[in-house]
């Protein structure tokens, strides 16, 4: 079993990533487009959507802005 | 003028830190007590409350848990 970082696949990160993905798809944005709007790296966004990575709060704020929601709405969508 | 990291004193981190502090005080918790409940370092929590530091999402989840609110409620309290 590879030594995965403890946060990897934490259910809360998985839930947050799914919420980001579903909001992105509702807005018919590709990962490239959302990553560019949020000033993020496309592959990092991919890992975030899969719940593979921790996320820093300011990036979460930029993603929420890019998706046209508040951080509270985004985290609420994730059930967090 | 010292070279401060760009995130330092970002208004969103300052707003989040103030919300954490006001919820902590409403619950009559000291920084030590909240830090212990959330598995955080007391001095790190102090910097977070002042908006001096970025915050990782999982720590934000643990702080919300320790304060008895959802992350959505905590970020909403911060107006984010």
Short mmCIF file of C-alpha atoms in Angstrom, two decimals:
data_model
loop_
_atom_site.label_atom_id
_atom_site.label_comp_id
_atom_site.label_asym_id
_atom_site.label_seq_id
_atom_site.Cartn_x
_atom_site.Cartn_y
_atom_site.Cartn_z
CA UNK A 1 0.00 0.00 0.00
CA UNK A 2 1.78 3.27 -1.10
CA UNK A 3 2.34 5.81 1.65
CA UNK A 4 -0.39 8.32 0.79
CA UNK A 5 -0.45 11.67 2.58
CA UNK A 6 -3.09 11.48 5.34
CA UNK A 7 -5.22 14.21 3.74
CA UNK A 8 -5.41 12.36 0.44
CA UNK A 9 -8.97 11.13 -0.18
CA UNK A 10 -10.17 12.67 3.04
CA UNK A 11 -13.97 12.48 2.64
CA UNK A 12 -14.28 16.23 3.19
CA UNK A 13 -11.80 16.96 0.37
CA UNK A 14 -13.59 14.46 -1.87
CA UNK A 15 -16.95 16.16 -1.11
CA UNK A 16 -15.48 19.61 -1.77
CA UNK A 17 -13.88 18.44 -5.02
CA UNK A 18 -17.16 16.95 -6.24
CA UNK A 19 -18.97 20.20 -5.47
CA UNK A 20 -16.37 22.20 -7.43
CA UNK A 21 -16.67 19.78 -10.35
CA UNK A 22 -20.49 19.81 -10.42
CA UNK A 23 -20.65 23.63 -10.24
CA UNK A 24 -17.99 23.81 -12.99
CA UNK A 25 -20.00 21.48 -15.24
CA UNK A 26 -23.26 23.34 -14.53
CA UNK A 27 -21.48 26.41 -15.91
CA UNK A 28 -20.14 24.42 -18.90
CA UNK A 29 -16.56 25.33 -18.02
CA UNK A 30 -13.64 23.05 -18.80
CA UNK A 31 -10.97 22.44 -16.13
CA UNK A 32 -8.61 24.60 -18.23
CA UNK A 33 -11.10 27.48 -18.24
CA UNK A 34 -11.85 27.29 -14.49
CA UNK A 35 -8.15 26.91 -13.64
CA UNK A 36 -7.34 30.00 -15.71
CA UNK A 37 -10.18 32.04 -14.13
CA UNK A 38 -8.99 31.05 -10.64
CA UNK A 39 -5.29 31.45 -11.35
CA UNK A 40 -4.70 27.78 -10.65
CA UNK A 41 -2.78 25.07 -12.44
CA UNK A 42 -5.04 22.77 -14.50
CA UNK A 43 -3.54 19.54 -13.16
CA UNK A 44 -3.77 20.84 -9.58
CA UNK A 45 -7.46 21.57 -10.17
CA UNK A 46 -7.89 18.02 -11.45
CA UNK A 47 -6.38 16.63 -8.23
CA UNK A 48 -8.57 18.95 -6.14
CA UNK A 49 -11.72 17.77 -7.93
CA UNK A 50 -10.74 14.15 -7.16
CA UNK A 51 -10.10 14.97 -3.49
CA UNK A 52 -6.44 14.11 -3.92
CA UNK A 53 -5.06 17.34 -2.51
CA UNK A 54 -5.45 19.69 0.40
CA UNK A 55 -6.59 23.15 -0.69
CA UNK A 56 -5.48 26.52 0.61
CA UNK A 57 -8.28 28.86 1.63
CA UNK A 58 -7.37 31.69 -0.76
CA UNK A 59 -7.47 29.33 -3.74
CA UNK A 60 -10.87 28.13 -2.50
CA UNK A 61 -11.98 31.80 -2.47
CA UNK A 62 -10.74 32.29 -6.07
CA UNK A 63 -12.49 29.11 -7.24
CA UNK A 64 -15.75 30.23 -5.61
CA UNK A 65 -15.40 33.65 -7.27
CA UNK A 66 -14.73 32.01 -10.65
CA UNK A 67 -17.82 29.81 -10.19
CA UNK A 68 -19.93 32.82 -9.19
CA UNK A 69 -20.75 31.58 -5.69
CA UNK A 70 -19.63 32.46 -2.17
CA UNK A 71 -17.28 30.14 -0.28
CA UNK A 72 -20.23 29.51 2.07
CA UNK A 73 -22.42 28.42 -0.88
CA UNK A 74 -19.64 26.22 -2.27
CA UNK A 75 -18.96 24.49 1.07
CA UNK A 76 -22.69 24.19 1.70
CA UNK A 77 -23.06 22.49 -1.71
CA UNK A 78 -20.41 20.04 -0.49
CA UNK A 79 -22.39 19.45 2.70
CA UNK A 80 -19.55 20.82 4.84
CA UNK B 1 9.03 47.63 4.39
CA UNK B 2 9.59 43.88 5.17
CA UNK B 3 8.83 41.45 2.37
CA UNK B 4 5.55 39.96 3.63
CA UNK B 5 4.10 36.88 1.93
CA UNK B 6 1.35 38.01 -0.50
CA UNK B 7 -1.39 36.17 1.42
CA UNK B 8 -0.49 37.90 4.67
CA UNK B 9 -3.26 40.28 5.72
CA UNK B 10 -5.36 39.31 2.73
CA UNK B 11 -8.76 40.81 3.64
CA UNK B 12 -10.43 37.42 3.24
CA UNK B 13 -8.01 35.79 5.70
CA UNK B 14 -8.51 38.72 8.10
CA UNK B 15 -12.31 38.31 7.85
CA UNK B 16 -12.06 34.55 8.39
CA UNK B 17 -9.73 35.01 11.36
CA UNK B 18 -12.09 37.52 12.96
CA UNK B 19 -15.02 35.12 12.53
CA UNK B 20 -13.03 32.30 14.18
CA UNK B 21 -12.07 34.61 17.05
CA UNK B 22 -15.62 35.92 17.63
CA UNK B 23 -17.12 32.38 17.57
CA UNK B 24 -14.36 31.21 19.95
CA UNK B 25 -15.08 34.06 22.37
CA UNK B 26 -18.86 33.45 22.16
CA UNK B 27 -18.10 29.93 23.37
CA UNK B 28 -15.76 31.25 26.09
CA UNK B 29 -12.88 29.17 24.76
CA UNK B 30 -9.27 30.27 25.09
CA UNK B 31 -6.94 29.98 22.09
CA UNK B 32 -5.23 27.09 23.89
CA UNK B 33 -8.54 25.26 24.30
CA UNK B 34 -9.68 25.79 20.69
CA UNK B 35 -6.23 24.87 19.34
CA UNK B 36 -6.27 21.65 21.34
CA UNK B 37 -9.83 20.76 20.22
CA UNK B 38 -8.86 21.34 16.57
CA UNK B 39 -5.46 19.67 16.77
CA UNK B 40 -3.74 22.93 15.92
CA UNK B 41 -0.76 24.76 17.38
CA UNK B 42 -1.77 27.65 19.68
CA UNK B 43 0.56 30.18 18.05
CA UNK B 44 -0.59 29.12 14.58
CA UNK B 45 -4.19 29.72 15.68
CA UNK B 46 -3.19 33.17 16.91
CA UNK B 47 -1.73 34.01 13.50
CA UNK B 48 -4.85 32.65 11.77
CA UNK B 49 -7.12 34.81 13.94
CA UNK B 50 -5.05 37.89 12.96
CA UNK B 51 -5.23 36.99 9.26
CA UNK B 52 -1.47 36.51 9.18
CA UNK B 53 -1.51 33.05 7.67
CA UNK B 54 -3.08 31.04 4.92
CA UNK B 55 -5.19 28.16 6.21
CA UNK B 56 -5.51 24.65 4.85
CA UNK B 57 -9.07 23.45 4.27
CA UNK B 58 -8.90 20.43 6.59
CA UNK B 59 -7.77 22.61 9.50
CA UNK B 60 -10.67 24.95 8.70
CA UNK B 61 -12.98 21.90 8.91
CA UNK B 62 -11.51 20.91 12.30
CA UNK B 63 -11.87 24.48 13.63
CA UNK B 64 -15.51 24.60 12.48
CA UNK B 65 -16.15 21.24 14.16
CA UNK B 66 -14.51 22.46 17.39
CA UNK B 67 -16.67 25.61 17.28
CA UNK B 68 -19.81 23.55 16.67
CA UNK B 69 -20.62 25.08 13.28
CA UNK B 70 -20.34 23.94 9.67
CA UNK B 71 -17.61 25.36 7.42
CA UNK B 72 -20.45 27.02 5.46
CA UNK B 73 -21.70 28.74 8.65
CA UNK B 74 -18.16 29.81 9.61
CA UNK B 75 -17.38 31.27 6.16
CA UNK B 76 -20.82 32.87 6.04
CA UNK B 77 -20.11 34.51 9.42
CA UNK B 78 -16.96 35.90 7.79
CA UNK B 79 -19.02 37.22 4.88
CA UNK B 80 -17.15 35.00 2.41
#
